[in-house]
mmCIF file of C-alpha atoms in Angstrom:
data_model
loop_
_atom_site.group_PDB
_atom_site.id
_atom_site.type_symbol
_atom_site.label_atom_id
_atom_site.label_comp_id
_atom_site.label_asym_id
_atom_site.label_seq_id
_atom_site.Cartn_x
_atom_site.Cartn_y
_atom_site.Cartn_z
ATOM 1 C CA MET A 177 0.004 0.000 0.006
ATOM 2 C CA ALA A 178 1.183 3.526 -0.741
ATOM 3 C CA ILE A 179 2.670 4.923 2.449
ATOM 4 C CA ILE A 180 1.387 8.484 2.777
ATOM 5 C CA GLU A 181 1.628 10.072 6.180
ATOM 6 C CA ASN A 182 -1.535 11.791 7.390
ATOM 7 C CA THR A 183 -0.525 15.406 7.889
ATOM 8 C CA VAL A 184 -4.088 16.749 7.996
ATOM 9 C CA GLY A 185 -5.518 15.114 11.095
ATOM 10 C CA THR A 186 -9.044 13.873 11.721
ATOM 11 C CA LEU A 187 -11.791 15.734 9.860
ATOM 12 C CA PRO A 188 -15.169 16.469 11.508
ATOM 13 C CA TYR A 189 -16.933 14.297 8.880
ATOM 14 C CA LEU A 190 -16.151 11.892 6.057
ATOM 15 C CA MET A 191 -15.896 13.241 2.518
ATOM 16 C CA THR A 192 -17.191 12.143 -0.872
ATOM 17 C CA ASP A 193 -14.656 12.094 -3.724
ATOM 18 C CA PHE A 194 -15.744 12.417 -7.345
ATOM 19 C CA ASP A 195 -12.395 12.025 -9.039
ATOM 20 C CA GLN A 196 -10.430 8.966 -7.973
ATOM 21 C CA HIS A 197 -8.844 6.402 -10.253
ATOM 22 C CA SER A 198 -7.993 2.735 -10.416
ATOM 23 C CA TYR A 199 -5.300 1.337 -12.681
ATOM 24 C CA GLU A 200 -6.304 -1.161 -15.352
ATOM 25 C CA ALA A 201 -5.269 -4.783 -14.933
ATOM 26 C CA GLU A 202 -3.065 -6.178 -17.664
ATOM 27 C CA ASP A 203 -6.062 -8.096 -19.032
ATOM 28 C CA ALA A 204 -8.658 -5.345 -18.651
ATOM 29 C CA PHE A 205 -9.699 -5.622 -22.307
ATOM 30 C CA THR A 206 -8.629 -9.197 -23.033
ATOM 31 C CA ARG A 207 -10.093 -11.146 -20.104
ATOM 32 C CA PHE A 208 -13.604 -11.170 -21.543
ATOM 33 C CA MET A 209 -12.793 -10.699 -25.219
ATOM 34 C CA PRO A 210 -13.842 -13.693 -27.347
ATOM 35 C CA LYS A 211 -10.780 -15.726 -28.335
ATOM 36 C CA ASN A 212 -11.387 -15.198 -32.033
ATOM 37 C CA LYS A 213 -11.245 -11.419 -31.482
ATOM 38 C CA LEU A 214 -8.264 -11.162 -29.146
ATOM 39 C CA HIS A 215 -6.167 -9.662 -31.931
ATOM 40 C CA THR A 216 -8.487 -6.625 -31.891
ATOM 41 C CA ALA A 217 -8.339 -6.051 -28.121
ATOM 42 C CA VAL A 218 -6.597 -3.121 -26.459
ATOM 43 C CA ARG A 219 -3.511 -4.722 -24.923
ATOM 44 C CA THR A 220 0.066 -4.164 -23.847
ATOM 45 C CA ILE A 221 2.955 -5.201 -26.108
ATOM 46 C CA ARG A 222 6.684 -4.883 -26.446
ATOM 47 C CA ALA A 223 7.412 -2.786 -29.511
ATOM 48 C CA ALA A 224 10.575 -1.883 -31.363
ATOM 49 C CA GLY A 225 11.987 1.456 -30.285
ATOM 50 C CA TYR A 226 10.530 1.311 -26.765
ATOM 51 C CA ASP A 227 12.287 0.129 -23.626
ATOM 52 C CA HIS A 228 9.003 -0.543 -21.820
ATOM 53 C CA LYS A 229 5.533 -1.901 -22.465
ATOM 54 C CA VAL A 230 3.289 0.203 -24.689
ATOM 55 C CA LEU A 231 -0.431 0.076 -25.382
ATOM 56 C CA LEU A 232 -1.803 -1.206 -28.664
ATOM 57 C CA ALA A 233 -5.386 -0.330 -29.588
ATOM 58 C CA ASN A 234 -6.250 -2.809 -32.348
ATOM 59 C CA ASP A 235 -3.492 -1.857 -34.837
ATOM 60 C CA ARG A 236 -2.480 1.555 -33.438
ATOM 61 C CA LEU A 237 0.103 2.423 -30.799
ATOM 62 C CA VAL A 238 -1.413 4.706 -28.179
ATOM 63 C CA THR A 239 0.817 7.794 -28.151
ATOM 64 C CA ALA A 240 -1.080 9.527 -25.344
ATOM 65 C CA LEU A 241 0.680 7.488 -22.667
ATOM 66 C CA GLU A 242 4.335 8.198 -21.953
ATOM 67 C CA ASN A 243 5.074 6.231 -18.806
ATOM 68 C CA ASP A 244 6.016 2.591 -18.324
ATOM 69 C CA LEU A 245 2.730 0.708 -17.984
ATOM 70 C CA ASP A 246 4.204 -1.321 -15.123
ATOM 71 C CA GLU A 247 4.672 1.883 -13.121
ATOM 72 C CA ALA A 248 2.531 4.717 -11.793
ATOM 73 C CA TYR A 249 3.246 8.349 -11.093
ATOM 74 C CA VAL A 250 3.700 9.147 -7.413
ATOM 75 C CA PRO A 251 0.442 10.744 -6.172
ATOM 76 C CA GLY A 252 0.565 14.547 -6.176
ATOM 77 C CA SER A 253 3.997 14.761 -7.833
ATOM 78 C CA LEU A 254 3.162 16.750 -10.981
ATOM 79 C CA VAL A 255 4.263 20.254 -9.924
ATOM 80 C CA GLU A 256 7.640 19.026 -8.722
ATOM 81 C CA MET A 257 8.016 16.833 -11.801
ATOM 82 C CA LEU A 258 7.330 19.728 -14.217
ATOM 83 C CA LYS A 259 9.803 21.949 -12.374
ATOM 84 C CA GLN A 260 12.468 19.288 -12.760
ATOM 85 C CA ARG A 261 11.715 18.874 -16.483
ATOM 86 C CA ALA A 262 11.946 22.639 -16.983
ATOM 87 C CA SER A 263 15.352 22.660 -15.289
ATOM 88 C CA GLY A 264 16.675 20.025 -17.668
ATOM 89 C CA ASP A 265 17.979 17.947 -14.780
ATOM 90 C CA ALA A 266 16.854 14.343 -15.210
ATOM 91 C CA SER A 267 19.305 12.834 -12.734
ATOM 92 C CA ASP A 268 16.666 11.622 -10.274
ATOM 93 C CA ALA A 269 13.573 11.410 -12.492
ATOM 94 C CA ASP A 270 12.810 7.932 -11.162
ATOM 95 C CA ARG A 271 11.586 9.406 -7.881
ATOM 96 C CA PHE A 272 8.362 10.497 -9.599
ATOM 97 C CA TYR A 273 7.450 6.881 -10.415
ATOM 98 C CA GLU A 274 6.619 3.886 -8.255
ATOM 99 C CA PRO A 275 5.435 0.334 -8.807
ATOM 100 C CA ILE A 276 1.677 0.083 -9.232
ATOM 101 C CA GLN A 277 0.361 -0.237 -5.691
ATOM 102 C CA ASP A 278 -2.034 -3.007 -4.642
ATOM 103 C CA GLU A 279 -4.845 -0.569 -3.844
ATOM 104 C CA TYR A 280 -4.703 0.795 -7.382
ATOM 105 C CA ARG A 281 -6.004 -2.567 -8.631
ATOM 106 C CA ASP A 282 -7.580 -4.301 -5.617
ATOM 107 C CA ARG A 283 -10.949 -2.989 -4.472
ATOM 108 C CA ASN A 284 -10.741 -4.487 -0.997
ATOM 109 C CA LYS A 285 -7.406 -2.832 -0.354
ATOM 110 C CA ARG A 286 -8.763 0.372 -1.864
ATOM 111 C CA LEU A 287 -11.567 0.310 0.729
ATOM 112 C CA ILE A 288 -8.893 0.370 3.421
ATOM 113 C CA GLN A 289 -7.155 3.267 1.654
ATOM 114 C CA LEU A 290 -10.404 5.220 1.348
ATOM 115 C CA HIS A 291 -11.030 4.755 5.068
ATOM 116 C CA GLU A 292 -7.578 6.127 5.811
ATOM 117 C CA GLN A 293 -8.285 9.057 3.486
ATOM 118 C CA GLN A 294 -11.509 9.806 5.397
ATOM 119 C CA ILE A 295 -13.663 9.219 2.317
ATOM 120 C CA GLU A 296 -17.081 7.583 2.671
ATOM 121 C CA LYS A 297 -17.997 7.258 -0.996
ATOM 122 C CA SER A 298 -15.922 7.640 -4.141
ATOM 123 C CA ILE A 299 -16.265 7.338 -7.869
ATOM 124 C CA MET A 300 -13.570 5.125 -9.364
ATOM 125 C CA TYR A 301 -12.638 6.114 -12.897
ATOM 126 C CA PRO A 302 -10.259 3.860 -14.818
ATOM 127 C CA GLY A 303 -6.647 4.949 -14.880
ATOM 128 C CA GLY A 304 -6.014 5.912 -18.487
ATOM 129 C CA TRP A 305 -6.214 3.101 -21.017
ATOM 130 C CA SER A 306 -9.985 2.917 -20.857
ATOM 131 C CA LEU A 307 -10.385 6.671 -21.274
ATOM 132 C CA LEU A 308 -8.427 6.543 -24.547
ATOM 133 C CA ALA A 309 -9.927 3.509 -26.269
ATOM 134 C CA GLU A 310 -12.585 5.305 -28.285
ATOM 135 C CA ALA A 311 -10.159 7.781 -29.849
ATOM 136 C CA TYR A 312 -7.918 4.973 -31.098
ATOM 137 C CA LEU A 313 -10.459 2.324 -32.173
ATOM 138 C CA LYS A 314 -11.748 3.430 -35.565
ATOM 139 C CA ASP A 315 -13.656 0.247 -36.448
ATOM 140 C CA THR A 316 -17.093 0.453 -34.843
ATOM 141 C CA GLU A 317 -17.498 -3.287 -34.226
ATOM 142 C CA VAL A 318 -14.026 -3.424 -32.680
ATOM 143 C CA LEU A 319 -14.870 -0.436 -30.469
ATOM 144 C CA TYR A 320 -18.000 -2.036 -29.056
ATOM 145 C CA ASP A 321 -16.346 -5.428 -28.610
ATOM 146 C CA ASN A 322 -13.709 -3.681 -26.502
ATOM 147 C CA ILE A 323 -16.268 -1.657 -24.556
ATOM 148 C CA VAL A 324 -18.286 -4.770 -23.646
ATOM 149 C CA ALA A 325 -15.143 -6.623 -22.590
ATOM 150 C CA LEU A 326 -13.909 -3.648 -20.577
ATOM 151 C CA ASN A 327 -17.191 -3.177 -18.756
ATOM 152 C CA ARG A 328 -17.269 -6.831 -17.765
ATOM 153 C CA TRP A 329 -13.771 -6.397 -16.324
ATOM 154 C CA ILE A 330 -14.774 -3.197 -14.501
ATOM 155 C CA ASP A 331 -17.729 -4.967 -12.899
ATOM 156 C CA GLU A 332 -15.731 -8.053 -11.943
ATOM 157 C CA ASP A 333 -12.667 -6.307 -10.519
ATOM 158 C CA TRP A 334 -14.278 -3.180 -9.040
ATOM 159 C CA GLY A 335 -18.053 -3.503 -9.169
ATOM 160 C CA PHE A 336 -20.345 -0.840 -10.554
ATOM 161 C CA GLU A 337 -21.279 -0.357 -6.890
ATOM 162 C CA PHE A 338 -19.077 -2.031 -4.275
ATOM 163 C CA LYS A 339 -20.186 -2.065 -0.643
ATOM 164 C CA GLY A 340 -21.878 1.306 -0.926
ATOM 165 C CA THR A 341 -18.473 2.968 -1.154
ATOM 166 C CA ILE A 342 -16.883 2.514 -4.602
ATOM 167 C CA TYR A 343 -18.792 3.458 -7.745
ATOM 168 C CA ALA A 344 -17.018 2.445 -10.972
ATOM 169 C CA PRO A 345 -18.634 3.953 -14.095
ATOM 170 C CA ALA A 346 -19.480 1.787 -17.086
ATOM 171 C CA VAL A 347 -17.758 3.100 -20.220
ATOM 172 C CA LEU A 348 -20.027 3.841 -23.176
ATOM 173 C CA SER A 349 -19.927 5.450 -26.607
ATOM 174 C CA MET A 350 -22.408 7.279 -28.822
ATOM 175 C CA ARG A 351 -20.899 6.114 -32.096
ATOM 176 C CA ASP A 352 -23.669 3.616 -32.891
ATOM 177 C CA LEU A 353 -27.088 4.144 -31.316
ATOM 178 C CA GLU A 354 -28.273 0.533 -31.451
ATOM 179 C CA ARG A 355 -25.041 -0.889 -30.013
ATOM 180 C CA SER A 356 -24.927 1.842 -27.374
ATOM 181 C CA CYS A 357 -28.473 1.111 -26.224
ATOM 182 C CA ALA A 358 -27.744 -2.626 -26.064
ATOM 183 C CA GLU A 359 -24.639 -2.157 -23.896
ATOM 184 C CA LEU A 360 -26.432 0.438 -21.763
ATOM 185 C CA ASP A 361 -29.224 -2.055 -21.110
ATOM 186 C CA ARG A 362 -26.660 -4.691 -20.160
ATOM 187 C CA VAL A 363 -24.719 -2.527 -17.673
ATOM 188 C CA LEU A 364 -27.919 -1.151 -16.148
ATOM 189 C CA ASN A 365 -29.108 -4.701 -15.536
ATOM 190 C CA ALA A 366 -25.718 -5.377 -13.941
ATOM 191 C CA GLY A 367 -26.223 -2.510 -11.498
ATOM 192 C CA ALA A 368 -24.339 0.425 -13.037
ATOM 193 C CA ARG A 369 -24.961 3.712 -11.198
ATOM 194 C CA PHE A 370 -22.670 5.922 -13.331
ATOM 195 C CA ILE A 371 -21.853 5.822 -17.025
ATOM 196 C CA LEU A 372 -18.866 7.491 -18.664
ATOM 197 C CA LEU A 373 -19.049 9.225 -22.037
ATOM 198 C CA PRO A 374 -16.364 11.168 -23.940
ATOM 199 C CA ALA A 375 -16.862 14.930 -24.139
ATOM 200 C CA GLY A 376 -17.283 16.113 -27.706
ATOM 201 C CA PRO A 377 -19.525 15.737 -30.729
ATOM 202 C CA ALA A 378 -21.357 12.488 -31.388
ATOM 203 C CA TYR A 379 -20.000 11.644 -34.843
ATOM 204 C CA GLY A 380 -21.663 14.388 -36.837
ATOM 205 C CA ARG A 381 -24.455 15.090 -34.388
ATOM 206 C CA SER A 382 -24.918 16.885 -31.108
ATOM 207 C CA PRO A 383 -25.135 14.422 -28.208
ATOM 208 C CA GLY A 384 -28.373 16.213 -27.306
ATOM 209 C CA ASP A 385 -29.964 15.588 -30.710
ATOM 210 C CA PRO A 386 -33.385 13.877 -30.314
ATOM 211 C CA TYR A 387 -31.942 11.135 -32.533
ATOM 212 C CA PHE A 388 -30.332 9.801 -29.364
ATOM 213 C CA ASP A 389 -33.521 9.909 -27.300
ATOM 214 C CA PRO A 390 -33.766 6.095 -27.017
ATOM 215 C CA PHE A 391 -30.372 6.179 -25.267
ATOM 216 C CA TRP A 392 -31.197 9.122 -23.002
ATOM 217 C CA ALA A 393 -34.648 7.724 -22.149
ATOM 218 C CA ARG A 394 -33.017 4.653 -20.620
ATOM 219 C CA ILE A 395 -30.731 6.852 -18.505
ATOM 220 C CA ASN A 396 -33.640 9.030 -17.444
ATOM 221 C CA GLU A 397 -35.689 6.022 -16.355
ATOM 222 C CA ALA A 398 -32.800 4.374 -14.456
ATOM 223 C CA LYS A 399 -31.733 7.703 -12.895
ATOM 224 C CA VAL A 400 -28.056 6.902 -13.385
ATOM 225 C CA VAL A 401 -25.492 9.696 -13.514
ATOM 226 C CA VAL A 402 -23.766 10.624 -16.789
ATOM 227 C CA SER A 403 -20.056 11.329 -16.232
ATOM 228 C CA TYR A 404 -17.575 13.209 -18.377
ATOM 229 C CA HIS A 405 -13.872 12.941 -17.528
ATOM 230 C CA ILE A 406 -11.052 14.683 -19.343
ATOM 231 C CA THR A 407 -9.473 12.524 -22.037
ATOM 232 C CA GLU A 408 -8.082 12.618 -25.544
ATOM 233 C CA PHE A 409 -11.072 12.425 -27.887
ATOM 234 C CA HIS A 410 -11.833 14.296 -31.119
ATOM 235 C CA TYR A 411 -10.195 17.610 -30.265
ATOM 236 C CA GLN A 412 -6.571 16.537 -30.581
ATOM 237 C CA GLU A 413 -7.083 14.694 -33.858
ATOM 238 C CA HIS A 414 -9.634 16.974 -35.494
ATOM 239 C CA VAL A 415 -8.924 20.419 -34.032
ATOM 240 C CA ALA A 416 -5.331 20.620 -32.790
ATOM 241 C CA THR A 417 -3.978 19.065 -36.004
ATOM 242 C CA ASP A 418 -5.763 21.730 -38.064
ATOM 243 C CA TRP A 419 -3.702 24.285 -36.157
ATOM 244 C CA GLY A 420 -0.454 22.448 -36.823
ATOM 245 C CA TRP A 421 -0.080 20.560 -33.535
ATOM 246 C CA ARG A 422 0.743 16.871 -33.318
ATOM 247 C CA LEU A 423 -0.773 14.130 -31.214
ATOM 248 C CA GLY A 424 1.184 13.056 -28.160
ATOM 249 C CA PRO A 425 1.081 12.590 -24.398
ATOM 250 C CA PRO A 426 -0.768 15.378 -22.540
ATOM 251 C CA PHE A 427 2.320 16.437 -20.572
ATOM 252 C CA GLN A 428 3.904 17.192 -23.954
ATOM 253 C CA PHE A 429 1.028 19.310 -25.294
ATOM 254 C CA SER A 430 1.622 22.910 -26.311
ATOM 255 C CA ALA A 431 0.125 25.753 -24.301
ATOM 256 C CA TRP A 432 -2.358 26.229 -27.161
ATOM 257 C CA GLN A 433 -3.546 22.629 -26.837
ATOM 258 C CA TRP A 434 -3.993 22.933 -23.087
ATOM 259 C CA GLN A 435 -5.922 26.157 -23.648
ATOM 260 C CA ASN A 436 -8.179 24.990 -26.451
ATOM 261 C CA THR A 437 -8.326 21.231 -26.995
ATOM 262 C CA TYR A 438 -7.659 19.489 -23.680
ATOM 263 C CA GLY A 439 -9.815 21.084 -21.041
ATOM 264 C CA GLU A 440 -12.394 23.826 -21.137
ATOM 265 C CA ARG A 441 -13.591 23.751 -24.733
ATOM 266 C CA PRO A 442 -14.525 20.044 -25.015
ATOM 267 C CA ILE A 443 -16.697 20.167 -21.918
ATOM 268 C CA THR A 444 -18.322 23.553 -22.621
ATOM 269 C CA ASP A 445 -19.123 22.412 -26.162
ATOM 270 C CA THR A 446 -20.733 19.282 -24.748
ATOM 271 C CA LEU A 447 -22.686 20.837 -21.874
ATOM 272 C CA SER A 448 -23.991 23.701 -23.960
ATOM 273 C CA ALA A 449 -25.163 21.166 -26.572
ATOM 274 C CA LEU A 450 -27.050 19.145 -23.978
ATOM 275 C CA ILE A 451 -28.635 22.248 -22.481
ATOM 276 C CA PHE A 452 -29.476 24.143 -25.688
ATOM 277 C CA ASP A 453 -30.876 20.948 -27.244
ATOM 278 C CA ASN A 454 -33.273 20.771 -24.287
ATOM 279 C CA LEU A 455 -32.105 17.336 -23.185
ATOM 280 C CA PHE A 456 -33.013 18.085 -19.568
ATOM 281 C CA GLY A 457 -36.432 19.380 -20.584
ATOM 282 C CA ARG A 458 -37.181 16.049 -22.246
ATOM 283 C CA PHE A 459 -35.467 13.951 -19.566
ATOM 284 C CA PRO A 460 -35.637 15.771 -16.221
ATOM 285 C CA ASN A 461 -34.124 12.933 -14.174
ATOM 286 C CA ILE A 462 -30.720 13.134 -15.868
ATOM 287 C CA LYS A 463 -27.796 14.458 -13.852
ATOM 288 C CA VAL A 464 -24.341 15.108 -15.294
ATOM 289 C CA LEU A 465 -21.029 14.833 -13.447
ATOM 290 C CA VAL A 466 -17.984 16.709 -14.790
ATOM 291 C CA SER A 467 -14.613 15.521 -13.446
ATOM 292 C CA GLU A 468 -11.085 16.807 -14.062
ATOM 293 C CA PHE A 469 -12.040 19.697 -16.291
ATOM 294 C CA GLY A 470 -11.656 22.168 -13.435
ATOM 295 C CA ALA A 471 -14.390 24.714 -12.736
ATOM 296 C CA GLU A 472 -12.952 28.218 -13.159
ATOM 297 C CA TRP A 473 -14.772 28.422 -16.481
ATOM 298 C CA VAL A 474 -18.234 27.834 -14.997
ATOM 299 C CA PRO A 475 -19.336 31.408 -13.997
ATOM 300 C CA HIS A 476 -18.536 32.885 -17.410
ATOM 301 C CA PHE A 477 -19.963 29.851 -19.182
ATOM 302 C CA VAL A 478 -23.405 30.028 -17.600
ATOM 303 C CA ARG A 479 -23.633 33.800 -18.223
ATOM 304 C CA HIS A 480 -22.581 33.295 -21.822
ATOM 305 C CA MET A 481 -25.213 30.586 -22.321
ATOM 306 C CA ASP A 482 -27.932 32.941 -21.083
ATOM 307 C CA LYS A 483 -26.802 35.593 -23.562
ATOM 308 C CA SER A 484 -26.554 33.093 -26.427
ATOM 309 C CA ARG A 485 -30.070 31.872 -25.750
ATOM 310 C CA GLY A 486 -31.370 35.420 -26.098
ATOM 311 C CA MET A 487 -29.492 35.987 -29.342
ATOM 312 C CA ALA A 488 -30.852 32.736 -30.858
ATOM 313 C CA ARG A 489 -34.546 33.017 -29.991
ATOM 314 C CA GLY A 490 -35.440 32.990 -33.688
ATOM 315 C CA GLY A 491 -32.958 30.269 -34.572
ATOM 316 C CA PRO A 492 -33.280 26.484 -34.729
ATOM 317 C CA TRP A 493 -33.717 24.491 -31.496
ATOM 318 C CA LEU A 494 -33.181 20.757 -31.949
ATOM 319 C CA GLY A 495 -35.152 19.759 -28.876
ATOM 320 C CA GLY A 496 -37.525 22.691 -28.663
ATOM 321 C CA GLN A 497 -37.205 26.099 -27.013
ATOM 322 C CA LEU A 498 -36.014 26.213 -23.430
ATOM 323 C CA THR A 499 -38.547 27.191 -20.788
ATOM 324 C CA GLU A 500 -35.973 28.637 -18.374
ATOM 325 C CA ARG A 501 -32.539 30.205 -18.376
ATOM 326 C CA PRO A 502 -29.690 27.887 -19.383
ATOM 327 C CA SER A 503 -27.857 28.918 -16.205
ATOM 328 C CA ASN A 504 -30.759 27.574 -14.148
ATOM 329 C CA VAL A 505 -30.786 24.307 -16.115
ATOM 330 C CA PHE A 506 -27.055 23.975 -15.483
ATOM 331 C CA LYS A 507 -27.385 24.494 -11.736
ATOM 332 C CA LYS A 508 -30.171 21.903 -11.498
ATOM 333 C CA HIS A 509 -28.608 19.175 -13.607
ATOM 334 C CA VAL A 510 -24.813 19.579 -13.756
ATOM 335 C CA ARG A 511 -22.272 18.898 -10.999
ATOM 336 C CA VAL A 512 -18.669 20.020 -11.539
ATOM 337 C CA VAL A 513 -15.485 19.004 -9.725
ATOM 338 C CA PRO A 514 -13.072 21.966 -9.382
ATOM 339 C CA TYR A 515 -9.364 21.372 -9.595
ATOM 340 C CA PRO A 516 -7.693 21.414 -6.173
ATOM 341 C CA GLU A 517 -5.949 24.618 -7.209
ATOM 342 C CA ASP A 518 -9.185 26.358 -8.274
ATOM 343 C CA ASP A 519 -10.511 29.106 -6.018
ATOM 344 C CA THR A 520 -13.633 27.235 -4.945
ATOM 345 C CA PRO A 521 -14.855 29.872 -2.451
ATOM 346 C CA SER A 522 -14.698 32.504 -5.201
ATOM 347 C CA LEU A 523 -16.523 30.149 -7.598
ATOM 348 C CA ALA A 524 -19.328 29.652 -5.092
ATOM 349 C CA GLU A 525 -19.575 33.411 -4.587
ATOM 350 C CA ARG A 526 -19.760 34.154 -8.317
ATOM 351 C CA LEU A 527 -22.273 31.363 -8.939
ATOM 352 C CA GLY A 528 -24.396 32.301 -5.937
ATOM 353 C CA THR A 529 -24.375 28.670 -4.807
ATOM 354 C CA VAL A 530 -22.107 25.771 -3.954
ATOM 355 C CA ASP A 531 -24.763 23.179 -4.808
ATOM 356 C CA CYS A 532 -23.374 22.413 -8.263
ATOM 357 C CA LEU A 533 -19.798 21.871 -7.045
ATOM 358 C CA LEU A 534 -18.325 18.588 -5.750
ATOM 359 C CA MET A 535 -15.013 17.605 -4.185
ATOM 360 C CA GLY A 536 -12.543 15.554 -6.228
ATOM 361 C CA SER A 537 -8.918 14.724 -5.419
ATOM 362 C CA ASP A 538 -7.733 12.963 -8.633
ATOM 363 C CA TRP A 539 -5.981 10.457 -6.384
ATOM 364 C CA PRO A 540 -3.603 8.714 -7.066
ATOM 365 C CA HIS A 541 -2.631 10.666 -10.172
ATOM 366 C CA ALA A 542 0.373 12.959 -10.283
ATOM 367 C CA GLU A 543 -1.744 16.059 -10.900
ATOM 368 C CA GLY A 544 -4.045 15.308 -7.963
ATOM 369 C CA LEU A 545 -3.718 15.747 -4.226
ATOM 370 C CA ARG A 546 -1.243 13.612 -2.314
ATOM 371 C CA GLU A 547 -3.749 13.641 0.570
ATOM 372 C CA PRO A 548 -7.418 14.102 -0.410
ATOM 373 C CA ALA A 549 -8.178 15.420 3.083
ATOM 374 C CA ASP A 550 -5.996 18.429 2.278
ATOM 375 C CA MET A 551 -9.046 19.782 0.436
ATOM 376 C CA TYR A 552 -10.652 20.571 3.800
ATOM 377 C CA SER A 553 -8.265 23.433 4.528
ATOM 378 C CA ARG A 554 -8.098 24.540 0.879
ATOM 379 C CA VAL A 555 -11.801 25.452 0.905
ATOM 380 C CA ALA A 556 -11.987 26.973 4.378
ATOM 381 C CA GLY A 557 -13.168 30.215 2.752
ATOM 382 C CA LEU A 558 -16.526 28.586 2.026
ATOM 383 C CA GLY A 559 -17.459 28.697 5.702
ATOM 384 C CA ASP A 560 -18.465 25.647 7.696
ATOM 385 C CA GLU A 561 -21.910 24.996 6.190
ATOM 386 C CA ARG A 562 -20.977 25.428 2.532
ATOM 387 C CA ARG A 563 -17.703 23.578 3.046
ATOM 388 C CA LYS A 564 -19.565 20.553 4.328
ATOM 389 C CA SER A 565 -21.939 20.750 1.345
ATOM 390 C CA PHE A 566 -19.005 20.809 -1.052
ATOM 391 C CA LEU A 567 -16.959 18.102 0.638
ATOM 392 C CA ARG A 568 -19.787 15.715 1.522
ATOM 393 C CA ASP A 569 -23.483 16.582 1.239
ATOM 394 C CA ASN A 570 -23.613 17.461 -2.458
ATOM 395 C CA GLY A 571 -21.943 14.158 -3.305
ATOM 396 C CA LEU A 572 -24.346 12.137 -1.197
ATOM 397 C CA ALA A 573 -27.266 13.894 -2.889
ATOM 398 C CA LEU A 574 -25.917 13.003 -6.337
ATOM 399 C CA ILE A 575 -25.456 9.352 -5.425
ATOM 400 C CA ASN A 576 -28.856 9.152 -3.744
ATOM 401 C CA GLY A 577 -30.624 10.900 -6.606
ATOM 402 C CA THR A 578 -31.968 13.744 -4.464
#
């Protein structure tokens, strides 16, 4: 188990965490893949020119991962790691990596870790491979074969809901409506409480287009939460390349890519599409969780949506005209996880509420908190009541559907 000394002390209550990660098992995509299709599974290989394992998605090397797949970044090490890279001194670069810890792959040991972290309930996103599969699997049948196999692994190793504490999202796509509905039905029957979709357009359509209503109707009836987590999908290949930038690992992106294609824009494109297309008017039970996109963009975004609605009153509305301000729709249906470095008290002040904000530590990733409980002091400016809402109560309400 990762040895991390508790420097925070005992909190007055347990937290909820809406951005934690597991690490995929070596056979995450192959364990349940039919034998005659194993050659199309996402898997690790040894490839010429690499001194460590790399990931192969069908016939494509995944360039978005730069680290040895047998290792993990040390939790909370990103700032120090970037400073070292900027200095050009690579003499002790190994200190930013560690063997993959048992609790990164073992749910029972993760329960112990969560208890030590003073977390009562946590979402458990996959570590990285699973978030990248859709961008690299161009054949639709191959994509869905991998999604089905992956979700069976997620359920077996982590559980869509494990002991009322760990909630692992089922991974889905909107590439093919019929296949998506079939897999959604399967994971709902297996007990999924969260589903994970990539932020971005739905292959020539808005994800809020009524064409997808059979998919959204199932989610609305089941009252499961739709999650979006930052990943490489669409914007690197179809936007960044048009501006002359190449694909590669996120830590090697240009400032322009971080600004425009790997953060704010993909999620604001997606959320504004869902809201302007009146998805929540048609399906009022749907809630959306936004993890690892930060939240500093939210106050401007909701104001801009209200203005855009006014400018477009005479324009086309795919799902019918909205009956209330987009900012109100957002606050009712969307929950956003600020980055640890975001000024959450200021966000709550500008939004007029803390109800749409949730705590997330991004543990055990390098860019996350070394100690999730450190968030307690970081948001002291909220005051006691709103701090408890942010760290605990809002998360419980999302899980309980209230």
